[in-house]
Each structure stands twice: as C-alpha cells, then as structure tokens.
N, CA, C and O atoms as CSV, one atom per row, in Angstrom:
chain,resi,resn,atom,element,x,y,z
A,1,UNK,N,N,-5.559,40.644,88.680
A,1,UNK,CA,C,-5.587,42.090,88.663
A,1,UNK,C,C,-4.180,42.620,88.338
A,1,UNK,O,O,-3.182,42.152,88.884
A,2,UNK,N,N,-4.134,43.577,87.463
A,2,UNK,CA,C,-2.855,44.107,86.992
A,2,UNK,C,C,-2.151,44.917,88.090
A,2,UNK,O,O,-2.790,45.534,88.942
A,3,UNK,N,N,-0.824,44.892,88.037
A,3,UNK,CA,C,-0.002,45.730,88.908
A,3,UNK,C,C,0.159,47.084,88.218
A,3,UNK,O,O,0.515,47.137,87.040
A,4,UNK,N,N,-0.093,48.157,88.922
A,4,UNK,CA,C,0.126,49.482,88.350
A,4,UNK,C,C,1.599,49.634,87.981
A,4,UNK,O,O,2.481,49.217,88.732
A,5,UNK,N,N,1.855,50.228,86.829
A,5,UNK,CA,C,3.235,50.412,86.386
A,5,UNK,C,C,4.054,51.125,87.458
A,5,UNK,O,O,5.210,50.773,87.693
A,6,UNK,N,N,3.469,52.108,88.098
A,6,UNK,CA,C,4.193,52.884,89.111
A,6,UNK,C,C,4.586,52.051,90.326
A,6,UNK,O,O,5.421,52.480,91.122
A,7,UNK,N,N,3.994,50.861,90.479
A,7,UNK,CA,C,4.286,49.996,91.622
A,7,UNK,C,C,5.284,48.885,91.296
A,7,UNK,O,O,5.614,48.084,92.170
A,8,UNK,N,N,5.769,48.823,90.061
A,8,UNK,CA,C,6.751,47.804,89.703
A,8,UNK,C,C,8.048,48.067,90.464
A,8,UNK,O,O,8.449,49.217,90.642
A,9,UNK,N,N,8.699,46.993,90.910
A,9,UNK,CA,C,9.841,47.099,91.825
A,9,UNK,C,C,11.110,47.646,91.192
A,9,UNK,O,O,11.764,48.504,91.786
A,10,UNK,N,N,11.474,47.180,90.012
A,10,UNK,CA,C,12.744,47.562,89.406
A,10,UNK,C,C,12.569,48.859,88.601
A,10,UNK,O,O,11.696,48.928,87.735
A,11,UNK,N,N,13.382,49.879,88.872
A,11,UNK,CA,C,13.204,51.155,88.178
A,11,UNK,C,C,13.365,51.067,86.660
A,11,UNK,O,O,12.630,51.730,85.927
A,12,UNK,N,N,14.308,50.265,86.178
A,12,UNK,CA,C,14.511,50.144,84.729
A,12,UNK,C,C,13.322,49.452,84.081
A,12,UNK,O,O,12.864,49.870,83.017
A,13,UNK,N,N,12.824,48.405,84.709
A,13,UNK,CA,C,11.666,47.685,84.174
A,13,UNK,C,C,10.422,48.570,84.236
A,13,UNK,O,O,9.625,48.585,83.298
A,14,UNK,N,N,10.256,49.296,85.317
A,14,UNK,CA,C,9.128,50.230,85.460
A,14,UNK,C,C,9.153,51.251,84.317
A,14,UNK,O,O,8.116,51.538,83.719
A,15,UNK,N,N,10.341,51.801,84.011
A,15,UNK,CA,C,10.464,52.772,82.924
A,15,UNK,C,C,10.208,52.131,81.559
A,15,UNK,O,O,9.616,52.754,80.678
A,16,UNK,N,N,10.657,50.885,81.389
A,16,UNK,CA,C,10.441,50.138,80.142
A,16,UNK,C,C,8.937,49.977,79.884
A,16,UNK,O,O,8.451,50.297,78.799
A,17,UNK,N,N,8.212,49.482,80.881
A,17,UNK,CA,C,6.765,49.284,80.734
A,17,UNK,C,C,6.081,50.624,80.478
A,17,UNK,O,O,5.185,50.716,79.640
A,18,UNK,N,N,6.501,51.655,81.196
A,18,UNK,CA,C,5.921,52.975,81.002
A,18,UNK,C,C,6.137,53.506,79.598
A,18,UNK,O,O,5.225,54.086,79.008
A,19,UNK,N,N,7.335,53.315,79.052
A,19,UNK,CA,C,7.633,53.784,77.698
A,19,UNK,C,C,6.839,53.011,76.653
A,19,UNK,O,O,6.348,53.598,75.689
A,20,UNK,N,N,6.707,51.693,76.835
A,20,UNK,CA,C,5.886,50.900,75.909
A,20,UNK,C,C,4.459,51.435,75.910
A,20,UNK,O,O,3.895,51.708,74.850
A,21,UNK,N,N,3.875,51.586,77.098
A,21,UNK,CA,C,2.476,51.974,77.194
A,21,UNK,C,C,2.225,53.410,76.765
A,21,UNK,O,O,1.118,53.746,76.343
A,22,UNK,N,N,3.245,54.267,76.867
A,22,UNK,CA,C,3.115,55.664,76.418
A,22,UNK,C,C,3.457,55.813,74.930
A,22,UNK,O,O,3.344,56.901,74.364
A,23,UNK,N,N,3.874,54.707,74.306
A,23,UNK,CA,C,4.301,54.719,72.903
A,23,UNK,C,C,5.443,55.704,72.683
A,23,UNK,O,O,5.492,56.415,71.679
A,24,UNK,N,N,6.360,55.727,73.653
A,24,UNK,CA,C,7.492,56.652,73.648
A,24,UNK,C,C,8.733,55.912,73.153
A,24,UNK,O,O,9.523,55.411,73.953
A,25,UNK,N,N,8.902,55.846,71.824
A,25,UNK,CA,C,10.009,55.099,71.231
A,25,UNK,C,C,11.357,55.695,71.646
A,25,UNK,O,O,12.277,54.959,72.004
A,26,UNK,N,N,11.475,57.011,71.599
A,26,UNK,CA,C,12.733,57.663,71.964
A,26,UNK,C,C,13.082,57.393,73.430
A,26,UNK,O,O,14.228,57.073,73.745
A,27,UNK,N,N,12.107,57.522,74.316
A,27,UNK,CA,C,12.329,57.234,75.726
A,27,UNK,C,C,12.669,55.775,75.951
A,27,UNK,O,O,13.511,55.449,76.787
A,28,UNK,N,N,12.017,54.898,75.207
A,28,UNK,CA,C,12.280,53.462,75.291
A,28,UNK,C,C,13.738,53.176,74.945
A,28,UNK,O,O,14.434,52.485,75.689
A,29,UNK,N,N,14.197,53.710,73.814
A,29,UNK,CA,C,15.570,53.449,73.372
A,29,UNK,C,C,16.585,54.006,74.360
A,29,UNK,O,O,17.667,53.438,74.508
A,30,UNK,N,N,16.264,55.097,75.034
A,30,UNK,CA,C,17.178,55.685,76.013
A,30,UNK,C,C,17.365,54.779,77.234
A,30,UNK,O,O,18.340,54.929,77.971
A,31,UNK,N,N,16.442,53.846,77.450
A,31,UNK,CA,C,16.518,52.922,78.579
A,31,UNK,C,C,17.450,51.745,78.317
A,31,UNK,O,O,17.779,50.993,79.234
A,32,UNK,N,N,17.873,51.587,77.072
A,32,UNK,CA,C,18.670,50.428,76.671
A,32,UNK,C,C,20.138,50.794,76.526
A,32,UNK,O,O,20.473,51.919,76.154
A,33,UNK,N,N,21.006,49.842,76.822
A,33,UNK,CA,C,22.425,50.039,76.540
A,33,UNK,C,C,22.603,50.084,75.021
A,33,UNK,O,O,21.766,49.556,74.288
A,34,UNK,N,N,23.687,50.709,74.539
A,34,UNK,CA,C,23.901,50.792,73.092
A,34,UNK,C,C,23.972,49.426,72.406
A,34,UNK,O,O,23.625,49.308,71.231
A,35,UNK,N,N,24.415,48.401,73.124
A,35,UNK,CA,C,24.562,47.070,72.545
A,35,UNK,C,C,23.468,46.108,73.020
A,35,UNK,O,O,23.661,44.892,73.011
A,36,UNK,N,N,22.340,46.645,73.428
A,36,UNK,CA,C,21.257,45.809,73.964
A,36,UNK,C,C,20.797,44.767,72.939
A,36,UNK,O,O,20.815,44.999,71.730
A,37,UNK,N,N,20.383,43.607,73.471
A,37,UNK,CA,C,19.876,42.513,72.645
A,37,UNK,C,C,18.535,42.066,73.194
A,37,UNK,O,O,18.152,42.414,74.311
A,38,UNK,N,N,17.826,41.283,72.379
A,38,UNK,CA,C,16.553,40.746,72.840
A,38,UNK,C,C,16.246,39.438,72.128
A,38,UNK,O,O,16.821,39.119,71.087
A,39,UNK,N,N,15.312,38.685,72.730
A,39,UNK,CA,C,14.836,37.465,72.079
A,39,UNK,C,C,13.328,37.377,72.246
A,39,UNK,O,O,12.752,37.921,73.189
A,40,UNK,N,N,12.710,36.683,71.312
A,40,UNK,CA,C,11.266,36.454,71.315
A,40,UNK,C,C,11.052,34.958,71.125
A,40,UNK,O,O,11.500,34.380,70.134
A,41,UNK,N,N,10.373,34.342,72.068
A,41,UNK,CA,C,10.125,32.895,72.038
A,41,UNK,C,C,11.416,32.098,71.829
A,41,UNK,O,O,11.430,31.102,71.106
A,42,UNK,N,N,12.510,32.551,72.477
A,42,UNK,CA,C,13.760,31.809,72.464
A,42,UNK,C,C,14.684,32.076,71.301
A,42,UNK,O,O,15.780,31.517,71.244
A,43,UNK,N,N,14.263,32.930,70.355
A,43,UNK,CA,C,15.124,33.249,69.204
A,43,UNK,C,C,15.548,34.705,69.268
A,43,UNK,O,O,14.711,35.594,69.429
A,44,UNK,N,N,16.849,34.952,69.143
A,44,UNK,CA,C,17.326,36.330,69.111
A,44,UNK,C,C,16.755,37.035,67.882
A,44,UNK,O,O,16.650,36.453,66.802
A,45,UNK,N,N,16.396,38.282,68.074
A,45,UNK,CA,C,15.808,39.091,67.000
A,45,UNK,C,C,16.591,40.390,66.867
A,45,UNK,O,O,17.308,40.793,67.782
A,46,UNK,N,N,16.444,41.041,65.714
A,46,UNK,CA,C,16.971,42.383,65.536
A,46,UNK,C,C,16.121,43.326,66.381
A,46,UNK,O,O,14.926,43.484,66.130
A,47,UNK,N,N,16.730,43.944,67.368
A,47,UNK,CA,C,15.990,44.721,68.351
A,47,UNK,C,C,15.198,45.860,67.707
A,47,UNK,O,O,14.007,46.002,67.984
A,48,UNK,N,N,15.823,46.667,66.861
A,48,UNK,CA,C,15.137,47.817,66.274
A,48,UNK,C,C,13.957,47.369,65.418
A,48,UNK,O,O,12.868,47.933,65.521
A,49,UNK,N,N,14.163,46.368,64.580
A,49,UNK,CA,C,13.079,45.853,63.742
A,49,UNK,C,C,11.945,45.317,64.613
A,49,UNK,O,O,10.775,45.593,64.349
A,50,UNK,N,N,12.284,44.557,65.641
A,50,UNK,CA,C,11.271,43.928,66.487
A,50,UNK,C,C,10.437,44.966,67.235
A,50,UNK,O,O,9.209,44.878,67.253
A,51,UNK,N,N,11.093,45.944,67.849
A,51,UNK,CA,C,10.303,46.918,68.625
A,51,UNK,C,C,9.406,47.751,67.716
A,51,UNK,O,O,8.295,48.111,68.106
A,52,UNK,N,N,9.879,48.061,66.505
A,52,UNK,CA,C,9.024,48.820,65.599
A,52,UNK,C,C,7.824,47.988,65.164
A,52,UNK,O,O,6.701,48.489,65.121
A,53,UNK,N,N,8.059,46.721,64.843
A,53,UNK,CA,C,6.995,45.852,64.341
A,53,UNK,C,C,6.036,45.407,65.441
A,53,UNK,O,O,4.825,45.358,65.228
A,54,UNK,N,N,6.576,45.083,66.617
A,54,UNK,CA,C,5.755,44.487,67.674
A,54,UNK,C,C,5.237,45.490,68.709
A,54,UNK,O,O,4.259,45.209,69.403
A,55,UNK,N,N,5.884,46.656,68.818
A,55,UNK,CA,C,5.465,47.622,69.832
A,55,UNK,C,C,4.973,48.915,69.197
A,55,UNK,O,O,3.792,49.245,69.299
A,56,UNK,N,N,5.870,49.649,68.542
A,56,UNK,CA,C,5.566,51.047,68.246
A,56,UNK,C,C,4.689,51.271,67.025
A,56,UNK,O,O,3.936,52.245,67.012
A,57,UNK,N,N,4.738,50.438,66.007
A,57,UNK,CA,C,3.840,50.643,64.858
A,57,UNK,C,C,2.498,49.946,65.065
A,57,UNK,O,O,1.569,50.127,64.278
A,58,UNK,N,N,2.402,49.143,66.135
A,58,UNK,CA,C,1.180,48.348,66.337
A,58,UNK,C,C,0.517,48.608,67.691
A,58,UNK,O,O,-0.298,47.810,68.155
A,59,UNK,N,N,0.874,49.733,68.321
A,59,UNK,CA,C,0.232,50.139,69.588
A,59,UNK,C,C,0.358,49.086,70.677
A,59,UNK,O,O,-0.632,48.719,71.310
A,60,UNK,N,N,1.575,48.601,70.895
A,60,UNK,CA,C,1.815,47.607,71.939
A,60,UNK,C,C,1.466,48.138,73.316
A,60,UNK,O,O,1.639,49.322,73.603
A,61,UNK,N,N,0.971,47.244,74.169
A,61,UNK,CA,C,0.571,47.638,75.531
A,61,UNK,C,C,0.774,46.460,76.482
A,61,UNK,O,O,0.418,45.325,76.167
A,62,UNK,N,N,1.354,46.748,77.653
A,62,UNK,CA,C,1.622,45.738,78.679
A,62,UNK,C,C,0.760,45.974,79.908
A,62,UNK,O,O,0.713,47.085,80.435
A,63,UNK,N,N,0.080,44.931,80.361
A,63,UNK,CA,C,-0.617,44.921,81.648
A,63,UNK,C,C,0.062,43.843,82.477
A,63,UNK,O,O,-0.120,42.653,82.219
A,64,UNK,N,N,0.842,44.248,83.469
A,64,UNK,CA,C,1.647,43.310,84.255
A,64,UNK,C,C,0.769,42.626,85.303
A,64,UNK,O,O,0.097,43.290,86.092
A,65,UNK,N,N,0.782,41.306,85.302
A,65,UNK,CA,C,0.003,40.519,86.270
A,65,UNK,C,C,0.823,40.157,87.497
A,65,UNK,O,O,0.297,40.154,88.610
A,66,UNK,N,N,2.111,39.850,87.311
A,66,UNK,CA,C,2.958,39.588,88.474
A,66,UNK,C,C,4.414,39.789,88.110
A,66,UNK,O,O,4.789,39.809,86.938
A,67,UNK,N,N,5.227,39.938,89.149
A,67,UNK,CA,C,6.655,40.123,88.967
A,67,UNK,C,C,7.394,39.224,89.946
A,67,UNK,O,O,6.869,38.852,90.996
A,68,UNK,N,N,8.625,38.884,89.577
A,68,UNK,CA,C,9.486,38.088,90.447
A,68,UNK,C,C,10.923,38.520,90.176
A,68,UNK,O,O,11.165,39.429,89.383
A,69,UNK,N,N,11.869,37.868,90.836
A,69,UNK,CA,C,13.291,38.157,90.657
A,69,UNK,C,C,13.574,39.648,90.843
A,69,UNK,O,O,14.263,40.260,90.027
A,70,UNK,N,N,13.043,40.225,91.913
A,70,UNK,CA,C,13.276,41.631,92.200
A,70,UNK,C,C,12.668,42.579,91.194
A,70,UNK,O,O,13.110,43.721,91.067
A,71,UNK,N,N,11.661,42.121,90.479
A,71,UNK,CA,C,11.003,42.941,89.476
A,71,UNK,C,C,11.582,42.794,88.087
A,71,UNK,O,O,11.155,43.481,87.159
A,72,UNK,N,N,12.556,41.898,87.931
A,72,UNK,CA,C,13.184,41.732,86.612
A,72,UNK,C,C,12.598,40.587,85.793
A,72,UNK,O,O,13.076,40.298,84.696
A,73,UNK,N,N,11.573,39.942,86.316
A,73,UNK,CA,C,10.830,38.927,85.566
A,73,UNK,C,C,9.351,39.249,85.718
A,73,UNK,O,O,8.859,39.436,86.831
A,74,UNK,N,N,8.646,39.312,84.596
A,74,UNK,CA,C,7.229,39.680,84.608
A,74,UNK,C,C,6.403,38.638,83.882
A,74,UNK,O,O,6.872,37.984,82.950
A,75,UNK,N,N,5.178,38.497,84.320
A,75,UNK,CA,C,4.145,37.843,83.528
A,75,UNK,C,C,3.129,38.937,83.237
A,75,UNK,O,O,2.692,39.650,84.140
A,76,UNK,N,N,2.758,39.061,81.972
A,76,UNK,CA,C,1.912,40.186,81.586
A,76,UNK,C,C,0.987,39.795,80.448
A,76,UNK,O,O,1.256,38.864,79.689
A,77,UNK,N,N,-0.099,40.524,80.353
A,77,UNK,CA,C,-0.957,40.459,79.179
A,77,UNK,C,C,-0.437,41.517,78.213
A,77,UNK,O,O,-0.450,42.711,78.510
A,78,UNK,N,N,0.021,41.056,77.055
A,78,UNK,CA,C,0.550,41.972,76.047
A,78,UNK,C,C,-0.426,42.023,74.892
A,78,UNK,O,O,-0.931,40.993,74.445
A,79,UNK,N,N,-0.687,43.217,74.416
A,79,UNK,CA,C,-1.575,43.347,73.265
A,79,UNK,C,C,-0.967,44.301,72.249
A,79,UNK,O,O,-0.261,45.246,72.600
A,80,UNK,N,N,-1.257,44.031,70.986
A,80,UNK,CA,C,-0.947,44.964,69.913
A,80,UNK,C,C,-1.950,44.749,68.789
A,80,UNK,O,O,-2.738,43.803,68.817
A,81,UNK,N,N,-1.912,45.637,67.798
A,81,UNK,CA,C,-2.896,45.593,66.718
A,81,UNK,C,C,-2.735,44.373,65.826
A,81,UNK,O,O,-3.681,43.998,65.133
A,82,UNK,N,N,-1.554,43.736,65.823
A,82,UNK,CA,C,-1.309,42.577,64.965
A,82,UNK,C,C,-1.844,41.295,65.590
A,82,UNK,O,O,-2.543,40.528,64.928
A,83,UNK,N,N,-1.522,41.059,66.856
A,83,UNK,CA,C,-1.790,39.766,67.487
A,83,UNK,C,C,-2.935,39.781,68.483
A,83,UNK,O,O,-3.330,38.719,68.963
A,84,UNK,N,N,-3.485,40.946,68.815
A,84,UNK,CA,C,-4.492,40.996,69.868
A,84,UNK,C,C,-3.804,40.850,71.217
A,84,UNK,O,O,-2.686,41.329,71.402
A,85,UNK,N,N,-4.471,40.189,72.160
A,85,UNK,CA,C,-3.905,40.044,73.502
A,85,UNK,C,C,-3.420,38.625,73.735
A,85,UNK,O,O,-4.065,37.655,73.336
A,86,UNK,N,N,-2.258,38.520,74.397
A,86,UNK,CA,C,-1.727,37.197,74.750
A,86,UNK,C,C,-1.021,37.283,76.101
A,86,UNK,O,O,-0.563,38.347,76.516
A,87,UNK,N,N,-0.948,36.162,76.758
A,87,UNK,CA,C,-0.226,36.082,78.031
A,87,UNK,C,C,1.244,35.880,77.704
A,87,UNK,O,O,1.601,34.968,76.958
A,88,UNK,N,N,2.100,36.736,78.265
A,88,UNK,CA,C,3.521,36.725,77.927
A,88,UNK,C,C,4.379,36.741,79.183
A,88,UNK,O,O,3.930,37.106,80.270
A,89,UNK,N,N,5.622,36.336,78.998
A,89,UNK,CA,C,6.616,36.422,80.071
A,89,UNK,C,C,7.726,37.330,79.562
A,89,UNK,O,O,8.021,37.366,78.367
A,90,UNK,N,N,8.334,38.058,80.485
A,90,UNK,CA,C,9.410,38.987,80.165
A,90,UNK,C,C,10.507,38.807,81.201
A,90,UNK,O,O,10.217,38.650,82.387
A,91,UNK,N,N,11.755,38.828,80.775
A,91,UNK,CA,C,12.899,38.774,81.692
A,91,UNK,C,C,13.888,39.837,81.233
A,91,UNK,O,O,14.154,39.989,80.041
A,92,UNK,N,N,14.424,40.565,82.200
A,92,UNK,CA,C,15.300,41.698,81.913
A,92,UNK,C,C,16.661,41.517,82.567
A,92,UNK,O,O,16.760,41.042,83.698
A,93,UNK,N,N,17.707,41.899,81.847
A,93,UNK,CA,C,19.056,42.005,82.394
A,93,UNK,C,C,19.373,43.490,82.439
A,93,UNK,O,O,19.319,44.179,81.420
A,94,UNK,N,N,19.705,43.979,83.633
A,94,UNK,CA,C,19.980,45.403,83.822
A,94,UNK,C,C,21.470,45.580,84.095
A,94,UNK,O,O,22.029,44.940,84.985
A,95,UNK,N,N,22.108,46.461,83.316
A,95,UNK,CA,C,23.536,46.727,83.446
A,95,UNK,C,C,23.808,47.573,84.695
A,95,UNK,O,O,22.887,48.101,85.320
A,96,UNK,N,N,25.074,47.686,85.036
A,96,UNK,CA,C,25.482,48.453,86.217
A,96,UNK,C,C,25.031,49.911,86.151
A,96,UNK,O,O,24.808,50.534,87.189
A,97,UNK,N,N,24.895,50.459,84.952
A,97,UNK,CA,C,24.481,51.865,84.827
A,97,UNK,C,C,22.967,52.044,84.919
A,97,UNK,O,O,22.463,53.158,84.774
A,98,UNK,N,N,22.236,50.939,85.162
A,98,UNK,CA,C,20.791,51.027,85.331
A,98,UNK,C,C,19.994,50.900,84.054
A,98,UNK,O,O,18.764,50.961,84.077
A,99,UNK,N,N,20.687,50.722,82.933
A,99,UNK,CA,C,19.977,50.538,81.665
A,99,UNK,C,C,19.829,49.045,81.356
A,99,UNK,O,O,20.574,48.215,81.876
A,100,UNK,N,N,18.880,48.730,80.525
A,100,UNK,CA,C,18.587,47.340,80.170
A,100,UNK,C,C,19.531,46.905,79.052
A,100,UNK,O,O,19.602,47.541,78.001
A,101,UNK,N,N,20.255,45.807,79.297
A,101,UNK,CA,C,21.189,45.297,78.287
A,101,UNK,C,C,20.584,44.148,77.483
A,101,UNK,O,O,21.050,43.835,76.388
A,102,UNK,N,N,19.537,43.519,78.036
A,102,UNK,CA,C,18.855,42.435,77.318
A,102,UNK,C,C,17.462,42.267,77.879
A,102,UNK,O,O,17.241,42.386,79.084
A,103,UNK,N,N,16.516,41.984,76.979
A,103,UNK,CA,C,15.222,41.517,77.438
A,103,UNK,C,C,14.798,40.337,76.586
A,103,UNK,O,O,15.094,40.258,75.394
A,104,UNK,N,N,14.102,39.432,77.232
A,104,UNK,CA,C,13.610,38.213,76.598
A,104,UNK,C,C,12.119,38.163,76.827
A,104,UNK,O,O,11.645,38.393,77.939
A,105,UNK,N,N,11.379,37.863,75.780
A,105,UNK,CA,C,9.938,37.754,75.902
A,105,UNK,C,C,9.466,36.514,75.177
A,105,UNK,O,O,10.215,35.903,74.414
A,106,UNK,N,N,8.243,36.153,75.412
A,106,UNK,CA,C,7.638,35.011,74.746
A,106,UNK,C,C,6.298,34.710,75.364
A,106,UNK,O,O,5.914,35.300,76.375
A,107,UNK,N,N,5.597,33.797,74.755
A,107,UNK,CA,C,4.300,33.424,75.298
A,107,UNK,C,C,4.489,32.668,76.614
A,107,UNK,O,O,5.405,31.862,76.777
A,108,UNK,N,N,3.590,32.963,77.532
A,108,UNK,CA,C,3.671,32.326,78.862
A,108,UNK,C,C,2.828,31.063,78.899
A,108,UNK,O,O,2.769,30.390,79.928
C-alpha cells in the first residue's frame, strides 16, 4: 500500500514527490540547488534533459511504497507514458538550506 505524499518524513523529498505528481516543473526546479546533479541506474545524467524526458513530457508519477534513512531513501512504483510502471529506488542528498543537491534513481 502506498504512503500518502503528505505523510513522507523528509520535507524536501515530500515536496519533490508532490511536484512530480502535480507535473509542476517550475516548483520542482525550485526544490533543487543550482548545481544539483542526478543519476539513473548508476550513470550521471544531464538533469534538465532527464527530468523533461522522464518526468514532465511523459506524465511521470510516483507512488511511494516505503521510505528509509529518515525519508531520504524511497522505494516507489514509478510510471510514465514511455516506460509504463516499474519498481524504482530513489535516494536524495539534501543541502543545509533544505534543497535537494542530488538524487539517484534506478530500478529496484
């Protein structure tokens, strides 16, 4: 059973999931540090290209199944118009200012 986004422990991660599911690209980018990085299946990717291709142009959606590490590690069902639904893992690094400086995702 999915965890409601509003019940996620870490405020930055909660906002990240909320922005993905609301398709709020501007709000999503505001959650990231200016130099934020990301990786997919262990390979660093261009963040702007990746989020447009994998989230915002393809109706990405996260259903979180569990969280650990104080809410900064998630296992979730991720779906988009390109790949359908898959089980994924997410890990977040949150900077001192509360914004996300890195996220890593991949198949779980």
